[in-house]
Coordinates of C-alpha atoms and ligand atoms in Angstrom, one line a residue:
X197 CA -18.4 20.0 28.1
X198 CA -16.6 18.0 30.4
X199 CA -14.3 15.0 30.0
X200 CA -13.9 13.2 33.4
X201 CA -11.8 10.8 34.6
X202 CA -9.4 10.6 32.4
X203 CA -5.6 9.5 32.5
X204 CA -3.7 11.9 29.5
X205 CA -0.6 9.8 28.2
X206 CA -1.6 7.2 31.0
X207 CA -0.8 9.6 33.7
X208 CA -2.9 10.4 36.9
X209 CA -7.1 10.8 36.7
X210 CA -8.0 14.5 35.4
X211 CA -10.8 16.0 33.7
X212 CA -10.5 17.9 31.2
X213 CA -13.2 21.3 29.8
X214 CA -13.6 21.4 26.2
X215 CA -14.9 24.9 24.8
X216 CA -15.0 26.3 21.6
X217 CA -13.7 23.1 20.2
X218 CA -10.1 23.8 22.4
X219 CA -9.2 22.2 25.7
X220 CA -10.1 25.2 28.2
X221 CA -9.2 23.6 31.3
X222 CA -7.6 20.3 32.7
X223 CA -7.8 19.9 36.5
X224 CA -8.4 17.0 39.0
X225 CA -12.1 18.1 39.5
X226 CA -13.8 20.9 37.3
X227 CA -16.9 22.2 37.7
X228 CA -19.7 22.3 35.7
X229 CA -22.5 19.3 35.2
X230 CA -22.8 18.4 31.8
X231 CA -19.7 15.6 30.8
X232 CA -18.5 12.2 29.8
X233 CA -17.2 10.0 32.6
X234 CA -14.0 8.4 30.8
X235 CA -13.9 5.9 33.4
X236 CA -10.1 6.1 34.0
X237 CA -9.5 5.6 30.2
X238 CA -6.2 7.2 29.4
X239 CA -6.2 10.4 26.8
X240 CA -4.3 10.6 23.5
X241 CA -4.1 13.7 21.5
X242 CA -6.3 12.3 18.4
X243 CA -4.2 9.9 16.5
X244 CA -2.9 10.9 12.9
X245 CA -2.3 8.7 9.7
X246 CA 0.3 9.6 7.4
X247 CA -0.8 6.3 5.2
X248 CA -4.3 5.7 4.3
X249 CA -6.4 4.5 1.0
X250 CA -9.4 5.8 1.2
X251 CA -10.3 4.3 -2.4
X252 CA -12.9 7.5 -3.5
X253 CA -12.6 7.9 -6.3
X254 CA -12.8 4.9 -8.5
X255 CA -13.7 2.1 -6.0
X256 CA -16.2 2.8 -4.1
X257 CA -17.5 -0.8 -4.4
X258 CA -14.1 -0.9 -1.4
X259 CA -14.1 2.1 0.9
X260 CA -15.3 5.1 0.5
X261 CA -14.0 8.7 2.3
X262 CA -17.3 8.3 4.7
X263 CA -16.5 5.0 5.4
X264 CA -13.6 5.2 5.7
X265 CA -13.2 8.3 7.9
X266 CA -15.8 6.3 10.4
X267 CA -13.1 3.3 10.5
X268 CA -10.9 5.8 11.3
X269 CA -12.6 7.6 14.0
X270 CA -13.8 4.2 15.1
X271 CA -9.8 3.6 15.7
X272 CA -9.1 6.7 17.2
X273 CA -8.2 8.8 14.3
X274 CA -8.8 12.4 13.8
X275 CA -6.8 12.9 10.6
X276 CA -5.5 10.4 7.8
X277 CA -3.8 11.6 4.5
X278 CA -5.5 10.0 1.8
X279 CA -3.2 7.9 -0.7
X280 CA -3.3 9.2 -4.2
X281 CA -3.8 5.8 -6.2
X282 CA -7.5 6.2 -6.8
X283 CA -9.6 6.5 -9.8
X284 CA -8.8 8.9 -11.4
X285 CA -5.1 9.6 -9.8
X286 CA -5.0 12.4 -7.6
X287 CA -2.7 13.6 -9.9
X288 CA -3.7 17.1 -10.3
X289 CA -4.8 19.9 -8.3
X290 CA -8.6 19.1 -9.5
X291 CA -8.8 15.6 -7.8
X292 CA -6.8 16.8 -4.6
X293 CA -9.8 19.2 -4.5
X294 CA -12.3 16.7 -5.0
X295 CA -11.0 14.1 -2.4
X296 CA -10.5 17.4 -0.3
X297 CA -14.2 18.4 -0.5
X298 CA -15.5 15.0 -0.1
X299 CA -13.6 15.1 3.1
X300 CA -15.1 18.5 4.2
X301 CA -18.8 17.0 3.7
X302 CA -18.6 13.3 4.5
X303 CA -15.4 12.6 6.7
X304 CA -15.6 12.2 10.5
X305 CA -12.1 12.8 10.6
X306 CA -9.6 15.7 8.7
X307 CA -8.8 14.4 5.2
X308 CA -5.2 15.6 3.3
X309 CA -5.0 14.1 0.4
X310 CA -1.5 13.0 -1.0
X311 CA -0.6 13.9 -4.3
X312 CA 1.0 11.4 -6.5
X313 CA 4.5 11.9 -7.7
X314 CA 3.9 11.7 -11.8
X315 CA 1.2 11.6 -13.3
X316 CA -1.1 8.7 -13.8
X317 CA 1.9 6.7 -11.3
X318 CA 3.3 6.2 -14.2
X319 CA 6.6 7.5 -13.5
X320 CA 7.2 8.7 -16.8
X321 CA 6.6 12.4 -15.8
X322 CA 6.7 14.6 -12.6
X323 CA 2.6 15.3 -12.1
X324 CA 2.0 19.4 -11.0
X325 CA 3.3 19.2 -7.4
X326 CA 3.0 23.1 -7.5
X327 CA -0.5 23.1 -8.4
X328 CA -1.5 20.7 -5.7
X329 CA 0.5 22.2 -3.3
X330 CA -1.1 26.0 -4.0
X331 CA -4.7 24.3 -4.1
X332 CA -7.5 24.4 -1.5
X333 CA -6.0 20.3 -0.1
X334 CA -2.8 22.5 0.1
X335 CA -0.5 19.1 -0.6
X336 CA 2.4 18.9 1.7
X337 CA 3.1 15.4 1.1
X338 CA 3.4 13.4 -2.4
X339 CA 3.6 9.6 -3.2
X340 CA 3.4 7.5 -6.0
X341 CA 2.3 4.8 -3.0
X342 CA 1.3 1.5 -4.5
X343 CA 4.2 1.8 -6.9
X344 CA 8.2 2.8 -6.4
X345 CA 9.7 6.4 -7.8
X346 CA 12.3 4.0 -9.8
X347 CA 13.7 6.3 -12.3
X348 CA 16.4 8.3 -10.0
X349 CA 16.1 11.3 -12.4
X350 CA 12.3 11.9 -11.4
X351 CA 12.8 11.0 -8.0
X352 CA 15.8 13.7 -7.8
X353 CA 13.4 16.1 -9.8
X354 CA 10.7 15.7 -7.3
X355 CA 13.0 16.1 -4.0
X356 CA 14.2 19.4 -5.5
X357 CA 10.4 20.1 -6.4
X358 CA 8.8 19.7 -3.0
X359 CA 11.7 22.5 -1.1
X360 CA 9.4 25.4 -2.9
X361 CA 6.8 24.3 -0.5
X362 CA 8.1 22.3 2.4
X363 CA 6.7 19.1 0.7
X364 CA 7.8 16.0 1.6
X365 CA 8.3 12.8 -0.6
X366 CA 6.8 9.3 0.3
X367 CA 8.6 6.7 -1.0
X368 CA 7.3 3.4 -1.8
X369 CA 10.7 1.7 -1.9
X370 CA 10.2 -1.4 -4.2
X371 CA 12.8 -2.0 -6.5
X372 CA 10.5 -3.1 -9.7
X373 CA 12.6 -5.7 -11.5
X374 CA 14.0 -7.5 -8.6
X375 CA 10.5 -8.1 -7.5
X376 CA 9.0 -8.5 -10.6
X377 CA 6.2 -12.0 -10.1
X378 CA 7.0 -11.8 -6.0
X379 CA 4.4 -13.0 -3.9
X380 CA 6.0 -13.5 -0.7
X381 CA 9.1 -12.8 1.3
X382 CA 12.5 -14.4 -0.1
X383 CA 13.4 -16.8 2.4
X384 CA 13.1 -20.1 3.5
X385 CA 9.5 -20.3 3.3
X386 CA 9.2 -18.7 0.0
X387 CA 11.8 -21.6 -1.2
X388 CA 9.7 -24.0 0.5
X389 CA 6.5 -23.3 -1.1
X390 CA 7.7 -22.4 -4.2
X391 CA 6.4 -18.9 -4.8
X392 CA 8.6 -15.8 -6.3
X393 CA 10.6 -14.7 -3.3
X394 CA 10.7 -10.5 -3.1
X395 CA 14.2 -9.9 -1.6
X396 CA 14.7 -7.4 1.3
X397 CA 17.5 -6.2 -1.0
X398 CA 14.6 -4.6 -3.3
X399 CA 13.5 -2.2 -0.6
X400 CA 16.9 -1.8 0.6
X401 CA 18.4 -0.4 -2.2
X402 CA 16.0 2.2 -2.8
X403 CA 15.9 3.4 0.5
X404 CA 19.4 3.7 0.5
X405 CA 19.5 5.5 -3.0
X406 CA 16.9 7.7 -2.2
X407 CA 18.4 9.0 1.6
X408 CA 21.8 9.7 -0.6
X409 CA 19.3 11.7 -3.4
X410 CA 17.7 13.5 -0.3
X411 CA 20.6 14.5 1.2
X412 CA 22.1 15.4 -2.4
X413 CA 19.6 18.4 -3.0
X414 CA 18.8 19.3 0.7
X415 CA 15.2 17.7 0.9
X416 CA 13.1 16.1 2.9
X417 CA 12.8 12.3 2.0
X418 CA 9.6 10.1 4.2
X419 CA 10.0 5.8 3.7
X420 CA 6.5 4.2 3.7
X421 CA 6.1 0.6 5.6
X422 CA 10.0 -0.3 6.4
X423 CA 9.3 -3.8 6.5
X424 CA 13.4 -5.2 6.9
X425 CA 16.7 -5.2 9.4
X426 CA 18.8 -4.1 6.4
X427 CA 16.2 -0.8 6.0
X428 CA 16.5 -0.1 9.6
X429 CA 20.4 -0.1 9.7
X430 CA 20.8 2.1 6.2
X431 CA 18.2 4.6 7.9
X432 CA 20.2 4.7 10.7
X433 CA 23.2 5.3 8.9
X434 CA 21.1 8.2 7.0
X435 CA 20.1 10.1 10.3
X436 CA 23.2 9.6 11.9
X437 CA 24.3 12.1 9.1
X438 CA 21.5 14.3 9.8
X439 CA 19.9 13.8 6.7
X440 CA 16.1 14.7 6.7
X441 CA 14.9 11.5 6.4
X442 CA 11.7 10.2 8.4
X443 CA 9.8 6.3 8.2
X444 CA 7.0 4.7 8.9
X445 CA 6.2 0.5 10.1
X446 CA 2.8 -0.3 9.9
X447 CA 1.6 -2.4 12.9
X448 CA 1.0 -5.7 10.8
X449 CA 4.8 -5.3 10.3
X450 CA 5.2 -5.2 14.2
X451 CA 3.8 -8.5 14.5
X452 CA 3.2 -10.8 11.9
X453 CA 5.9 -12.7 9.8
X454 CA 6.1 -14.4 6.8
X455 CA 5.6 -18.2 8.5
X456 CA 1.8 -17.3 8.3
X457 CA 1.4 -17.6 4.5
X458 CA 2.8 -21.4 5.7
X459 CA 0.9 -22.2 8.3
X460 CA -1.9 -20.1 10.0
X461 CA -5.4 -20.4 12.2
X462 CA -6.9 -19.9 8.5
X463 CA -4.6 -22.4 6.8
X464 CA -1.3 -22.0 4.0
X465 CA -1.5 -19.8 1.3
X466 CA -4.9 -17.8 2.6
X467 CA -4.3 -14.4 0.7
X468 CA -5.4 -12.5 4.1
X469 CA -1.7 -12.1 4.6
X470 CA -0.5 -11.4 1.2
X471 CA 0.6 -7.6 1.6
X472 CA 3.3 -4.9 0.1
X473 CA 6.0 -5.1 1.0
X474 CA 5.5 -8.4 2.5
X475 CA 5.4 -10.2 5.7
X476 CA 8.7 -10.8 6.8
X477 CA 10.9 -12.9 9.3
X478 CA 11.1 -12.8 13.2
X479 CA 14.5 -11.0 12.9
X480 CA 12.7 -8.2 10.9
X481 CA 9.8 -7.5 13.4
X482 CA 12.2 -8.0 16.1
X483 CA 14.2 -5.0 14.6
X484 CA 11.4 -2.8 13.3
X485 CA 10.1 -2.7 17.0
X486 CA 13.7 -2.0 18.2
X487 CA 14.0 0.9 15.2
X488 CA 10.2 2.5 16.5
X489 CA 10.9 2.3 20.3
X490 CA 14.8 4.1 19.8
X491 CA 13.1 6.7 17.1
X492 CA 15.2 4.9 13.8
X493 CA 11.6 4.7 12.5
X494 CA 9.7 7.8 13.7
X495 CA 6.2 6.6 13.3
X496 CA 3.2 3.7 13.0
X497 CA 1.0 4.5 9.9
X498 CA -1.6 2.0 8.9
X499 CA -1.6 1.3 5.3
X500 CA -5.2 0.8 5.8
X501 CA -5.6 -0.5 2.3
X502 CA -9.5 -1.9 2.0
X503 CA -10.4 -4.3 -1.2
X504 CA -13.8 -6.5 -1.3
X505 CA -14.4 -9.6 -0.6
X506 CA -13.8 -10.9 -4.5
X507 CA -10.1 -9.3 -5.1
X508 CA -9.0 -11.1 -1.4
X509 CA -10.9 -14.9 -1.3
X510 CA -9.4 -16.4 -4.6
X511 CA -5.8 -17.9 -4.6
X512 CA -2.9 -16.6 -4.1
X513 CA -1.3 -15.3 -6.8
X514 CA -4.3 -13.4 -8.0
X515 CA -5.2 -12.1 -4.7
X516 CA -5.0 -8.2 -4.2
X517 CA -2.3 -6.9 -2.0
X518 CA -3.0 -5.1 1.4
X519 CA -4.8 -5.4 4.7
X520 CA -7.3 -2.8 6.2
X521 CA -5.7 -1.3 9.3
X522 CA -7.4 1.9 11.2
X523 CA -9.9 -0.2 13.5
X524 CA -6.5 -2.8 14.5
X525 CA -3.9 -0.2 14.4
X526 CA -3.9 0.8 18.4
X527 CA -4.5 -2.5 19.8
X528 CA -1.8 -3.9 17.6
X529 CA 0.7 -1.3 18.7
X530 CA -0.3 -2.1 22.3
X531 CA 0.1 -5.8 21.9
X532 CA 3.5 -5.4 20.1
X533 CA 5.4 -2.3 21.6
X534 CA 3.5 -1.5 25.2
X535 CA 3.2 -5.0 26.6
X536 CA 6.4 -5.9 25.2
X537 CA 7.8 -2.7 27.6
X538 CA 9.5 -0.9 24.8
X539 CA 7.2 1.6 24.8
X540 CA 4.8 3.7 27.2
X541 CA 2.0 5.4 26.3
X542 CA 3.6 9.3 25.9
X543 CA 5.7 7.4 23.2
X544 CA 2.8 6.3 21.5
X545 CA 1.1 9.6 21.2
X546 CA 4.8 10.5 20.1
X547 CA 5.0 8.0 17.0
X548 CA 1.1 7.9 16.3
X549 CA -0.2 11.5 16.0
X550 CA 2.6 14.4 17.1
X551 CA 5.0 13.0 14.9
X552 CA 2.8 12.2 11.9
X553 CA 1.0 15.5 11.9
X554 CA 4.7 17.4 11.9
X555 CA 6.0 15.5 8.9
X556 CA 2.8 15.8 7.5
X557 CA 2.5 19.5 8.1
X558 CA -0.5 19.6 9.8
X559 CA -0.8 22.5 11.9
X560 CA -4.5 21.9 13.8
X561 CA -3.4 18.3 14.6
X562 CA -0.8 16.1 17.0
X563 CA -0.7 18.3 19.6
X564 CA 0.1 17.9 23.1
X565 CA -3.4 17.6 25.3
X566 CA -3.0 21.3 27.6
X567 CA -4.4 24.0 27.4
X568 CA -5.4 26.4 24.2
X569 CA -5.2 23.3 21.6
X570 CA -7.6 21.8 19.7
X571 CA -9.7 19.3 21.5
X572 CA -8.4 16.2 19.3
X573 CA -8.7 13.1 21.8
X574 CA -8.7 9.4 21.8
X575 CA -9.6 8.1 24.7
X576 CA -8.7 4.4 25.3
X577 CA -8.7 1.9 27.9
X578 CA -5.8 -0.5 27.4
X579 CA -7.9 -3.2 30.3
X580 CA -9.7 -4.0 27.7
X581 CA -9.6 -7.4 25.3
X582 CA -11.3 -7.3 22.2
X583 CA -12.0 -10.4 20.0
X584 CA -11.6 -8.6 16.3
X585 CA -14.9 -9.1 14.5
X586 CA -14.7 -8.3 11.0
X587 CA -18.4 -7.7 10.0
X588 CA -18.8 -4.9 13.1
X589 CA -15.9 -3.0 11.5
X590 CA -17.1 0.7 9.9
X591 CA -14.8 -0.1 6.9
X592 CA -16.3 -1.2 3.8
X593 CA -13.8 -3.8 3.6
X594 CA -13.3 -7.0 5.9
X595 CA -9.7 -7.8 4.5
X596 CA -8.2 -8.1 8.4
X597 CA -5.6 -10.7 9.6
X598 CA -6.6 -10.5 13.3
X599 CA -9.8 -11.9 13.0
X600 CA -11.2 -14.2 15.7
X601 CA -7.7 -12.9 17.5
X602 CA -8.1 -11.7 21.0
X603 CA -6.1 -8.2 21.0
X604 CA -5.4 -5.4 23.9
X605 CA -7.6 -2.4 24.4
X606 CA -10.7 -0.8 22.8
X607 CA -11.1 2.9 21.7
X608 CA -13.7 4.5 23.6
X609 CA -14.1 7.9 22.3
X610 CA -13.2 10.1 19.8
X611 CA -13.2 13.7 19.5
X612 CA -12.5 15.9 16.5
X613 CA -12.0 19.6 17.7
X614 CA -14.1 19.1 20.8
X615 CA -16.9 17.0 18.9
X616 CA -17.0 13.5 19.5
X617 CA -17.1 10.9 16.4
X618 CA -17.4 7.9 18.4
X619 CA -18.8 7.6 21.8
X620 CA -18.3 3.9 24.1
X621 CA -17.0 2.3 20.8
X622 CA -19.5 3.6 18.2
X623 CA -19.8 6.1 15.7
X624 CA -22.0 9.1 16.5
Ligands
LIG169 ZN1 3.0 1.2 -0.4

């Protein structure tokens, strides 16, 4: 089969042959009949998440690992690492195989499940990294996401753990008691409208604890959703040692701010923006986009995290936290790092699937559109404007902020080792 007309990274119109699942050829005019006219759409290698909730097992009544997987294909994705804060915890090496195996027969992308740092997230006890790592989901990446590794003891243990078997650990840097009650961002706004401010300081202080434990025992440390301009100057402090420490900014962080929960198109307090960590301040987004386009942060991952209509649409302080993400994620990143000019389209591809795949481990995944690899591709066309819809998403969930907003581009097609999952926009 034929691709045609297709710009990779933006560059100048090719086609490309896919056989056997693998890129065969890429020239300005292959032969053959049978193809897709990409109608000058540009080519990504298929996008990778390092951060999603994929709720099976345990809410279902949210997302579900086929729905979810079509959100994600729907958004360009042809792998997501499953958080490990379901229903049971994915805890052990039997629920990593279960969420693994659900991926296998349902997914329309790759699934890797995370595997959560101690067992139940309790963080009381280190869970059997080893046994998840040596099952069939062959963990590479562990995270207690949803709640911070506090106690420095386990969080050492685990580091030291995870260099066996090349793991990586995901911290979800939240100092517990300085944001114990916090609903918003500490600022100004939080003052104004009187709810319990969560300081930047709380996710500043573990970040910077845990890059000195990383370095400490010689591991590899990843930060989930940097969300403040302290936590961009301590990691860059951390790699200018050479520490191995990676991060991640999820696109709401790129562009919305903490005014919102003020003042928005769906008026104050509307629980659509509560999220963790939370929405922060102009100077914030202004520096996570400066920390993504000069490689401080090395990567976009979605914290697609879906909840029904009931834990979103009451007030406030009861709302659940979190925003879905995978159907947004592109168009955001467009909206706040390409038509700002900080960065082009071969950067994208950098901090949205080559990079997340490596510190995921991923060996069939992120790579470079040429010759002899796998036939993952996104193809996009950035002309585009899409008013966000919630009810045509594929996600279980409708628990977006953008809707009714008018954002940049539209995925087109996906393609998941030379098979396409979505073709002009839909699921296939
Ligand atoms: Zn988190």
């Amino acid at each position: 089969m034929n691709i045609r007309n297709v710009r990779i990274l933006g560059g100048e119109p090719a086609d490309i042959r896919i056989a056997d699942g693998v890129i065969a050829e890429i020239g300005p005019r292959l032969d053959g009949r049978e193809g897709i006219d990409g109608e000058g759409a540009i080519a990504l290698p298929g996008l990778v998440d390092l951060h999603t909730h994929l709720r099976e097992p345990g809410r279902e009544d949210a997302e579900t690992v086929q729905t979810g997987t079509q959100s994600a294909a729907r958004g360009g994705y042809t792998a997501v690492h499953a958080m490990a804060n379901t229903s049971p915890v994915a805890d052990t090496a039997g629920v990593v195989e279960q969420v693994w195996r659900l991926g296998r027969e349902f997914a329309h992308c790759d699934v890797h499940p995370v595997g959560a740092v101690t067992v139940g997230l309790e963080g009381r006890q280190l869970a059997e990294l080893g046994a998840m790592a040596d099952s069939a989901a062959r963990v590479r990446v562990f995270s207690d996401d949803g709640k911070c590794v506090d106690d420095a003891v386990l969080m050492r243990r685990a580091l030291e753990y995870v260099k066996a078997f090349d793991g990586v650990v995901a911290q979800h840097a939240q100092e517990p008691r300085l944001t114990s009650g916090a609903q918003m961002n500490e600022g100004v706004i939080s003052g104004r409208l009187g709810l319990t401010g969560w300081p930047a300081v709380a996710e500043e202080a573990i970040i910077a604890r845990d890059c000195l434990l990383a370095a400490h025992v010689g591991s590899r440390l990843h930060v989930c959703h940097v969300s403040t301009a302290g936590s961009v100057e301590i990691l860059r402090w951390a790699k200018s040692k050479g520490w191995n420490v990676t991060a991640e900014v999820t696109p709401h962080h790129l562009l919305l701010t903490d005014d919102l929960v003020e003042e928005s198109p769906v008026g104050a307090y509307n629980p659509i923006y509560k999220v963790n960590p939370p929405l922060r301040t102009r100077a914030d987004v202004e520096a996570l986009r400066a920390a993504l386009a000069d490689g401080t942060i090395d990567i976009v991952a979605t914290d697609h995290a879906p909840h029904p209509v009931e834990d979103k649409e009451t007030e406030w302080s009861a709302a659940a936290m979190g925003m879905v993400g995978l159907e947004t994620a592109l168009s955001v990143v467009q909206e706040a790092m390409v038509e700002t000019g900080l960065l082009d389209w071969a950067g994208v591809a950098q901090r949205m699937s080559v990079v997340p795949a490596r510190i995921g481990r991923l060996a069939g995944q992120g790579q470079t559109l040429e010759v002899g690899a796998p036939a993952n591709i996104t193809l996009y066309d950035p002309s585009a404007r899409t008013k966000v819809d919630p009810a045509a998403f594929a996600s279980k969930s409708r628990n977006t902020p953008y809707e009714g907003m008018t954002l940049p581009g539209r995925v087109v097609a996906t393609f998941l080792r030379g098979r396409p999952t979505v073709l002009e926009g839909k699921l296939v």
